[in-house]
């Protein structure tokens, strides 16, 4: 099996990365794809808690075993959420986050690609060495953006770096569901402000008032029947996004 690594990142925090990762994982699992979520938000990751899984192992333990020749298989370090979704969680002890060296990232990705169809990587929003390495070794990166001036300004800087470095394997998702009062800027204005394209939009209709209830229950929104019924427009848009992310047309950029 040669799975694809899809990372989800942003230029500002709190824009909906983790929610998007979980929603995509749900969609891929409905497509019968085997999914591994890797929580690379090393200091403050929220994947395990959002899925209400009690993981005994984490990414630091895996890397520590590799460095000390104790590592045998990825399976020993992942925790299962359902039949098709596994999680490799961020360090349970945040003090271990700083010990994670970026050289292990391609090794982990290669192991994961052998076992899973899609490897979804949640990140934090700082463009540090870990995040740059994650992006470098991703098949594609999805940038989540909210309708916010500071977010647009930072996105513009990043997109100009991508243009200078000829980086093309990314898509931009505008998330209007996180902060519904902030979708006043027109798409034309946003494109002008970021100096690039918006590939996908989650509408303000997808604002889930009682989202914490789902988080408390460890539920994935896209696997919930009533959410699928009431938000069918946004759900089918997310399905298109999910397919586009793993489309073979991005193959040239793969490392
Ligand atoms: N569709 C939605 N409806 C209501 N609230 C939402 C929605 N999507 C995200 N949120 C809320 O917005 C907040 C930020 O979302 P999330 O944690 O996914 O962002 P993030 O980019 O991963 O944040 P961080 O940078 O801290 O990791 C959370 O409290 C989440 O519950
Ligand atoms: Mg997050």
XYZ file of C-alpha atoms in Angstrom, residues 214 219-231:
14
model
C -19.771 16.145 20.151
C -17.908 12.071 18.058
C -16.762 13.034 14.562
C -19.213 15.531 13.034
C -19.103 14.006 9.554
C -20.026 10.586 10.972
C -23.111 11.959 12.732
C -26.397 11.171 10.953
C -28.304 14.343 11.830
C -25.368 16.586 10.920
C -25.200 14.795 7.572
C -28.906 15.497 7.059
C -28.977 19.146 8.183
C -25.663 20.167 6.622
